[in-house]
Coordinates of C-alpha atoms and ligand atoms in Angstrom, one line a residue:
X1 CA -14.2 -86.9 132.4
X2 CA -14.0 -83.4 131.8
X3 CA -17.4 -82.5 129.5
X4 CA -18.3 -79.5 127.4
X5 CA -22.1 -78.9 127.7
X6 CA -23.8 -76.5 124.8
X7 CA -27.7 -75.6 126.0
X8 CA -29.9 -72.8 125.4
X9 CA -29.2 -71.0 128.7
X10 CA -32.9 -69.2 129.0
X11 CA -36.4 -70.7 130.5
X12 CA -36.9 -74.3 128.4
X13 CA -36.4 -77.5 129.3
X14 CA -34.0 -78.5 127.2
X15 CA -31.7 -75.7 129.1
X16 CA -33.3 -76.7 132.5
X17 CA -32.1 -80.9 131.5
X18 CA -28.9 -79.6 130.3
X19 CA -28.1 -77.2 133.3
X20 CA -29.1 -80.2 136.1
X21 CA -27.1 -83.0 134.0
X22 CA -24.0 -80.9 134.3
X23 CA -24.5 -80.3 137.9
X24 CA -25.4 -83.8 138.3
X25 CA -22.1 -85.1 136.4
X26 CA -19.6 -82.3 138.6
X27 CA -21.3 -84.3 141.6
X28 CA -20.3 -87.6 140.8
X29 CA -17.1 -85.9 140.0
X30 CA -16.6 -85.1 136.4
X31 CA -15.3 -81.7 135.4
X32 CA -18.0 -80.0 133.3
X33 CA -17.7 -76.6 131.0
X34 CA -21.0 -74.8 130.1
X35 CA -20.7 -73.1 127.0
X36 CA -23.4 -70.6 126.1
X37 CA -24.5 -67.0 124.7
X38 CA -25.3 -66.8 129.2
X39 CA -25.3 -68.2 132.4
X40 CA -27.7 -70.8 132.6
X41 CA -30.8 -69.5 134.2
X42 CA -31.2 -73.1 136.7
X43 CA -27.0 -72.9 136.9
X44 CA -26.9 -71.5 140.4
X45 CA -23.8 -72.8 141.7
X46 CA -20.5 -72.6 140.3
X47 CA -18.3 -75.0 142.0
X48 CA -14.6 -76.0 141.4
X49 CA -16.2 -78.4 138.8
X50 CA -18.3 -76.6 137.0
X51 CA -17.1 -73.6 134.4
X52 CA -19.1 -71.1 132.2
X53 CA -18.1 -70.1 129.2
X54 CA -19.7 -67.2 127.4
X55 CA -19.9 -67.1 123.6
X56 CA -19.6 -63.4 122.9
X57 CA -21.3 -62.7 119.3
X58 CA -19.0 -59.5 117.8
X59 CA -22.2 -57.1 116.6
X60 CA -20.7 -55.9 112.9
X61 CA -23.5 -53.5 110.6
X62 CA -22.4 -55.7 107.4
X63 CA -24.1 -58.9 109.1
X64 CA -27.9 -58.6 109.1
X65 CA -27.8 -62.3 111.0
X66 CA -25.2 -62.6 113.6
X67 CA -24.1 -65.7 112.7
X68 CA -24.2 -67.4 116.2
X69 CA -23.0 -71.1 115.2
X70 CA -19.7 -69.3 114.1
X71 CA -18.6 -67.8 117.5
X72 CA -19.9 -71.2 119.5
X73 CA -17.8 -73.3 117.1
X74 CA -14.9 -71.1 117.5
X75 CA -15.6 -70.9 121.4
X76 CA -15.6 -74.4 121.3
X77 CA -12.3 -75.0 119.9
X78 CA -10.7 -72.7 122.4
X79 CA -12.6 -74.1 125.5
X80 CA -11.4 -78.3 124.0
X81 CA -7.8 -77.0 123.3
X82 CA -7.4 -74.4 126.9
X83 CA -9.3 -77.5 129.6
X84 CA -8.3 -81.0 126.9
X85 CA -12.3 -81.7 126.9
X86 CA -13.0 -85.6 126.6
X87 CA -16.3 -84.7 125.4
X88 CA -18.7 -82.6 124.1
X89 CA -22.7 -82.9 124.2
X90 CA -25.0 -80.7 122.9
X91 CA -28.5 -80.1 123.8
X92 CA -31.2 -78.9 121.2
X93 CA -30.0 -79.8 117.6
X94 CA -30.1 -76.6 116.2
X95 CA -27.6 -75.0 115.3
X96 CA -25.7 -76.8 118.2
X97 CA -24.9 -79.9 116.4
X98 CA -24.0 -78.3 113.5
X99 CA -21.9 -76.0 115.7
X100 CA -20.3 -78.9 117.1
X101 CA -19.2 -80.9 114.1
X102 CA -17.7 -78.1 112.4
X103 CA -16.0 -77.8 115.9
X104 CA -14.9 -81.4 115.7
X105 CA -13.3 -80.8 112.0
X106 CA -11.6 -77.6 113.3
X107 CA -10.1 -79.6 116.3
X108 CA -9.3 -82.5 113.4
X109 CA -6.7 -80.5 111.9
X110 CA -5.3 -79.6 115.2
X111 CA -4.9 -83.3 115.4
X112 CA -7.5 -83.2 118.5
X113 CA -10.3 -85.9 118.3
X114 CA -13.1 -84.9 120.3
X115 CA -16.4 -87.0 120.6
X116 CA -19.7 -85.6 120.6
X117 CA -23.3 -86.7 122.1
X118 CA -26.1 -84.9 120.6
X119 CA -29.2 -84.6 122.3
X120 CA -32.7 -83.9 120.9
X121 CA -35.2 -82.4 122.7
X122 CA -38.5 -81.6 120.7
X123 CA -39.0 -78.7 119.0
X124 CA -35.9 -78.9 117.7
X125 CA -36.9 -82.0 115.5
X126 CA -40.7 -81.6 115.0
X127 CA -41.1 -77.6 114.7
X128 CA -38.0 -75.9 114.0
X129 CA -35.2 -79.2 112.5
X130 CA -38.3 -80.2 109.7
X131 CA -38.5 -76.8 108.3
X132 CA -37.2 -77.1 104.7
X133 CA -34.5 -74.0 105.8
X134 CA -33.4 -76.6 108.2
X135 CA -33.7 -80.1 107.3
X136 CA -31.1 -80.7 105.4
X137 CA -28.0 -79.2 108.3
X138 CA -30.2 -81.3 110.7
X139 CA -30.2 -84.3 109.2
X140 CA -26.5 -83.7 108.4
X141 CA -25.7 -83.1 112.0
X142 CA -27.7 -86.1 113.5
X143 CA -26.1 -88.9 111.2
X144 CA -22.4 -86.9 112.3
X145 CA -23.0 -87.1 115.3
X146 CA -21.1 -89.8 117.4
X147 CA -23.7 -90.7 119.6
X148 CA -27.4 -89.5 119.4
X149 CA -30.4 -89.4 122.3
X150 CA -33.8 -88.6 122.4
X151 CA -35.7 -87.5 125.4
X152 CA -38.7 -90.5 124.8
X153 CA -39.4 -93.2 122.6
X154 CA -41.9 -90.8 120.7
X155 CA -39.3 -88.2 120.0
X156 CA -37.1 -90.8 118.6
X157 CA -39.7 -92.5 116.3
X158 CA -40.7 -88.6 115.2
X159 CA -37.0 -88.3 114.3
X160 CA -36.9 -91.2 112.2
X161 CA -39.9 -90.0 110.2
X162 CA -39.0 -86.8 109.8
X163 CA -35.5 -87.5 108.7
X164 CA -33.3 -89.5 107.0
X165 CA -31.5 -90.9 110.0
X166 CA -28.4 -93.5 109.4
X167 CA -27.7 -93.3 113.1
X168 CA -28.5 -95.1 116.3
X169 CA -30.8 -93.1 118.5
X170 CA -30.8 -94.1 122.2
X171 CA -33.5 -93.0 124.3
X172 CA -32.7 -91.3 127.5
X173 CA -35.5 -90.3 129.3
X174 CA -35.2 -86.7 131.2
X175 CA -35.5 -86.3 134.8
X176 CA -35.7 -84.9 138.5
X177 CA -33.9 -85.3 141.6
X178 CA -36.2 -86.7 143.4
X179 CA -34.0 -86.7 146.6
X180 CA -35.5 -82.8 147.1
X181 CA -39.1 -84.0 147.2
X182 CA -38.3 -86.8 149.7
X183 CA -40.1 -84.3 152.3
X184 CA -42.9 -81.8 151.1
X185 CA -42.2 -78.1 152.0
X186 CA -42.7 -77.0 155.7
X187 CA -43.0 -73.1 154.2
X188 CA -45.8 -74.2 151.6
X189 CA -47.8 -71.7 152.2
X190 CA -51.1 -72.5 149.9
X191 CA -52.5 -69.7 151.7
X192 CA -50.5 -67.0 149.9
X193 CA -52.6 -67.7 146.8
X194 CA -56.0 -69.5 147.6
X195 CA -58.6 -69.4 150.2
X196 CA -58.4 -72.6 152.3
X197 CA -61.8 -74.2 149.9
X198 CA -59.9 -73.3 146.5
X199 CA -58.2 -76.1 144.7
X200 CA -55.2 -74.6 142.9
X201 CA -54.5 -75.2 139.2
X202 CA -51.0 -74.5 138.1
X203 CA -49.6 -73.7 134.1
X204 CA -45.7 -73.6 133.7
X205 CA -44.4 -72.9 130.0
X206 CA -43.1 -70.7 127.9
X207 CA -46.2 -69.4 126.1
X208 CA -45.4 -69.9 123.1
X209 CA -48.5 -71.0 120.3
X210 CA -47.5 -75.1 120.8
X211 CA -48.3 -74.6 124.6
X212 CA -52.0 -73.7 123.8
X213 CA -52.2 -71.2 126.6
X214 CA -55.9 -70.6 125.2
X215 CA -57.1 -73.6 126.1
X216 CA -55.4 -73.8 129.5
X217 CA -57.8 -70.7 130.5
X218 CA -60.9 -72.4 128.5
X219 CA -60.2 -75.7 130.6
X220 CA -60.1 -73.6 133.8
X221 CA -63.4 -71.6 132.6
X222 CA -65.5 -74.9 133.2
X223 CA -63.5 -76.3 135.7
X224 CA -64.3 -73.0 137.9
X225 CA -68.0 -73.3 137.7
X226 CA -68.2 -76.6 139.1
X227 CA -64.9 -76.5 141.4
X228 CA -63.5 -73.3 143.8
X229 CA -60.2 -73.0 142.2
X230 CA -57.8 -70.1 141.3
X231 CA -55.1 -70.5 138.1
X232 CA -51.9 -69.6 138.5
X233 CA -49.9 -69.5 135.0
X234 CA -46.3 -69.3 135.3
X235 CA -43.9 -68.0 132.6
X236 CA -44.1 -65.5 129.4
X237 CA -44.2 -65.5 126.1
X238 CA -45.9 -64.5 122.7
X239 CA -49.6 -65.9 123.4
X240 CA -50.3 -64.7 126.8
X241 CA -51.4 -61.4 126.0
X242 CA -54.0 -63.0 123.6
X243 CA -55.0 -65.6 126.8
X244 CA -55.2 -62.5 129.3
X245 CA -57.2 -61.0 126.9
X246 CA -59.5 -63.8 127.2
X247 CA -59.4 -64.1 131.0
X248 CA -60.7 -60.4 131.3
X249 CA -63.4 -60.8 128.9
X250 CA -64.9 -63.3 130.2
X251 CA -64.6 -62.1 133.9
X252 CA -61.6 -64.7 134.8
X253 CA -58.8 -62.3 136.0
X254 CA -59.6 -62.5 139.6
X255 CA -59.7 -66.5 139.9
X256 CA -56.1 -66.2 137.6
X257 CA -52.7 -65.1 138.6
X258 CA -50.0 -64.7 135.9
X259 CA -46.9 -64.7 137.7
X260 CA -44.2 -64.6 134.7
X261 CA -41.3 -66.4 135.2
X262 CA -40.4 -67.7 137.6
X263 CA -37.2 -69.3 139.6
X264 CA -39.2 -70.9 142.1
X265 CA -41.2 -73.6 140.3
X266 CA -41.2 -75.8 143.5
X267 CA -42.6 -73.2 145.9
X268 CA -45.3 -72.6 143.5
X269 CA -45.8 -76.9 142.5
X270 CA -46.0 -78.1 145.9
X271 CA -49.1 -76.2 146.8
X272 CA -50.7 -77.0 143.6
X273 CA -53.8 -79.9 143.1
X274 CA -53.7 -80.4 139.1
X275 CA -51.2 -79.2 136.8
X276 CA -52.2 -78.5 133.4
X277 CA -50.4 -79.3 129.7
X278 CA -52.9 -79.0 126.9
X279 CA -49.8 -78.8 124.3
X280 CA -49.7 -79.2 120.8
X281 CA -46.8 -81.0 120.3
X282 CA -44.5 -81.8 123.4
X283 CA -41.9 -84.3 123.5
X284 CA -41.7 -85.5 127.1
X285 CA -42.6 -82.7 129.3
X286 CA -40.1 -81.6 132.1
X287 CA -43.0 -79.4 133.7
X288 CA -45.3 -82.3 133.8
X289 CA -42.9 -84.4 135.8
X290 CA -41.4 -81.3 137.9
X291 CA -45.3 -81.1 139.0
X292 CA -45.7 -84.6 139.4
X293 CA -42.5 -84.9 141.5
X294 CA -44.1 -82.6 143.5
X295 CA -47.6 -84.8 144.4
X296 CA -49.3 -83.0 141.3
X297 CA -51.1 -84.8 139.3
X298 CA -51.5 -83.5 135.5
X299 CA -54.2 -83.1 132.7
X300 CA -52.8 -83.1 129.6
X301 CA -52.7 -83.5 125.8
X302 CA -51.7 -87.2 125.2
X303 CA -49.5 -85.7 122.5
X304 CA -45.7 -86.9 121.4
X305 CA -44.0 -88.2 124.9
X306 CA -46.5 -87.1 127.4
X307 CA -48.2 -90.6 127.8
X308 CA -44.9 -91.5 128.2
X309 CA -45.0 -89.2 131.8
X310 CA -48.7 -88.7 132.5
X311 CA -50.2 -92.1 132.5
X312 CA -54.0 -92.0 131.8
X313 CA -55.8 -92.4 134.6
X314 CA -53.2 -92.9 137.0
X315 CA -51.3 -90.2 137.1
X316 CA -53.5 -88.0 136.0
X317 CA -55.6 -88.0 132.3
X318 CA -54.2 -87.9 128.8
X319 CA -56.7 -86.4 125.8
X320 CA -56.5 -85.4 122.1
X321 CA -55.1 -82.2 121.5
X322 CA -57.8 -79.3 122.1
X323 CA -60.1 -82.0 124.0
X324 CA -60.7 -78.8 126.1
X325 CA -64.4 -80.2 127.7
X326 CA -63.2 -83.7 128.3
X327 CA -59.7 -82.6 129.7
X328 CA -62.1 -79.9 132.4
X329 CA -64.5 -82.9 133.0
X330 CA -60.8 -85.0 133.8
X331 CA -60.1 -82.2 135.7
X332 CA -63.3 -82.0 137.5
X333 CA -63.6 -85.6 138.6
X334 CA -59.8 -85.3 140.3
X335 CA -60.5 -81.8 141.9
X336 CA -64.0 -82.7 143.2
X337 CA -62.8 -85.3 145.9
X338 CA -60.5 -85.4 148.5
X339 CA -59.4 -89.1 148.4
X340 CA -59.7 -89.4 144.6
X341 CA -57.1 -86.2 144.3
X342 CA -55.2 -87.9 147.1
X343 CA -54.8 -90.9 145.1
X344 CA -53.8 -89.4 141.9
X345 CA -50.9 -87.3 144.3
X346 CA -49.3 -90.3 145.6
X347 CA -49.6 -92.4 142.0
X348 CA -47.9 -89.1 140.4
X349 CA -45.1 -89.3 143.1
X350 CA -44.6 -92.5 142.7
X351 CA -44.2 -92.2 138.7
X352 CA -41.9 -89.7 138.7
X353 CA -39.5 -91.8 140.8
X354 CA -38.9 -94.1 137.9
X355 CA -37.0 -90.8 136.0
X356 CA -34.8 -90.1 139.6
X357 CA -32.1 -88.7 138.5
X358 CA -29.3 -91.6 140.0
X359 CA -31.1 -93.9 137.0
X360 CA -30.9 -91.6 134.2
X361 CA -27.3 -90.0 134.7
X362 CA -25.3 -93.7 134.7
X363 CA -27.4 -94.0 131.1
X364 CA -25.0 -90.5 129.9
X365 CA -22.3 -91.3 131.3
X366 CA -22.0 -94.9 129.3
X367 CA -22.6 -93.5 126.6
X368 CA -20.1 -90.7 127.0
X369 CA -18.0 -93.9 127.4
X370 CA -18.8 -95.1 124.4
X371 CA -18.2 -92.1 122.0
X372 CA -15.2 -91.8 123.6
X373 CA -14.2 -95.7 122.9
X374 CA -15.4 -95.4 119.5
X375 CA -13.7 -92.2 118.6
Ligands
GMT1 O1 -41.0 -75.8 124.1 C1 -40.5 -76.1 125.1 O2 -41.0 -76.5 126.1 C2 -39.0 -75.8 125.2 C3 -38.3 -77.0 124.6 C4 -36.8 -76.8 124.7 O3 -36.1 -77.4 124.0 O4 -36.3 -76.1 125.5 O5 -38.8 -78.1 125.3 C5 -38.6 -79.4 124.7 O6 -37.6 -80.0 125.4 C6 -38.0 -80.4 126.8 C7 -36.8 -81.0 127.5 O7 -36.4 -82.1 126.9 C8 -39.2 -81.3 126.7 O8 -39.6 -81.6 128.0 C9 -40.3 -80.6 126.0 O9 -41.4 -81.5 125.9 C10 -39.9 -80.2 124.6 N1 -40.9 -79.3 124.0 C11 -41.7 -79.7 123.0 O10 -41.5 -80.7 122.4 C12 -42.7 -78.7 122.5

């Protein structure tokens, strides 16, 4: 099939899903166009089967917006028309769906009939889609949509709350090639970060206020009086200057690296003990499995989809949201023990091999099928 894949391009997950599906699908042999405001930040390989296509936003003074949904639908139509696309699926519902269909009307009157899969992430329902600015052209683009997924069961039953949904949703779980954790790292090199009695506590996200950044340091805080440990917080974003700020009054900064984003999420995961997710609102949580995938186990919020990942007390320990002394005292108990951590390693492994990648990818492609059929 040749697919036409519409993603946020910079650090998120729904870009990260979006950027391994479509290298995933060129794989198994499908041709597969990218088409964003830029490359993919995870897209590291263009092959024969894989294309980028860059929508190019003309700046004009009369526009105080730059209307964004205009050029990608336009792009679109060229992209379907210039490489006859089967199919188009769009991650992140805003404004990509909307984007699409007027696409798909466009194409209509060209006599073209193009499918297209819309897939809903998180925010893009329960933060952003719900806001009344919003709702309506989300619901709108949901219920036109030929086929709709969600990345969990909670996501889905969030979407039929929220909204006014007519359509089917099929859940389709993210995911992780788990054939590149097979074999841990021979050049993980803990030492680089910790002294050899330090337990290392890792953060990946993109700062922003549903991450609940503050309470990642706050959960460190009491874990480091009772546990050696260093934190090492991975990406940027609005609330880390206000969680810094906390770290050096409270004399923290040495035990805590902030590293910004980051490419090499592995190299950094697979010399980690606990990974932490404290978030307010997370539908699934690609960090939490890229950590577990790599013998992590997690402490986390046990909000939206994340029970569905972490399971409590196997995996790792689910809490309410801004638990922050029970999820330390979680923490604590995993951190303190050798074979205790060691069990919650290979029970974190072994749950993150249920979302391999060669289970979830057959679940797309059938349902490409199947817009496609129904179209
Ligand atoms: O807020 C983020 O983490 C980014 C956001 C996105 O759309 O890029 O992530 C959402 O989609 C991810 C991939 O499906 C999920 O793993 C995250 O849980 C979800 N974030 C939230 O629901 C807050």
């Amino acid at each position: 099939m040749k697919i036409a894949i519409v993603c946020y391009p910079t650090f998120g997950g729904s870009g990260v899903v979006a950027t391994m599906l479509g290298t995933a699908l060129a794989h198994r042999g499908h041709e597969i166009h990218f088409v964003t405001y830029k490359m993919p930040v995870r897209l590291e390989l263009l092959s024969q089967k894989i294309f980028f296509h860059e929508v190019n936003i003309e700046e004009y003074p009369l526009f105080h917006y730059q209307p964004y949904d205009l050029a990608l639908s336009s792009k679109l139509v060229n992209v379907v028309q210039e490489h006859k696309i089967d199919v188009l699926h769009v991650h992140y519902a805003i404004p990509h769906a909307y984007a699409g269909y007027m696409a798909q009307q466009m194409l209509s009157d060209l006599g073209i009939s193009l499918p297209m899969v819309t897939t809903l992430h998180g925010t893009d329902i329960t933060l952003v889609g719900s806001h009344p600015g919003y709702k309506p052209s989300v619901t709108f683009s949901i219920n036109n949509s030929d086929v709709v997924t969600s990345v969990s069961e909670s996501l889905k039953q969030d979407t039929l709350d929220i909204f006014d949904i007519k359509k089917q949703i099929d859940v389709v779980p993210n995911f992780i090639d788990m054939s590149a954790y097979k074999t841990t790292f021979t050049d993980c090199d803990r030492s680089i970060m910790a002294f050899p009695e330090e337990r290392i506590i890792t953060h990946i996200s993109n700062m922003r206020p549903v991450k609940r950044i503050l309470d990642v340091v706050k959960i460190f805080e009491i874990i480091h009086k009772e546990v050696p440990s260093v934190l090492i917080m991975v990406g940027d974003g609005p609330e880390r200057a206000m969680a810094e700020k906390y770290a050096r009054e409270n004399n923290l900064q040495v035990s805590i690296k902030w590293l910004g984003n980051s490419t090499e999420i592995d190299r950094i995961l697979c010399f980690t003990d606990l990974f932490l997710l404290p978030s307010e609102k997370e539908s699934f949580g690609l960090a939490a499995l890229e950590a577990m995938a790599n013998r992590t186990p997690v402490v986390s919020s046990n909000t939206g989809g994340l029970p569905e990942v972490n399971e409590n007390g196997v995996t790792g320990f689910t809490s309410d949201v801004g638990a922050v002394e029970e999820m330390a005292q979680h923490a604590i108990h995993i951190l303190k023990d050798d074979e205790v951590l060691d069990r919650f390693k290979k029970a974190a492994f072994a749950k993150a091999e249920q979302f391999d990648i060669n289970l979830v990818i057959p679940q797309y492609e059938a349902l490409y099928r199947k817009a496609l059929q129904e179209k």
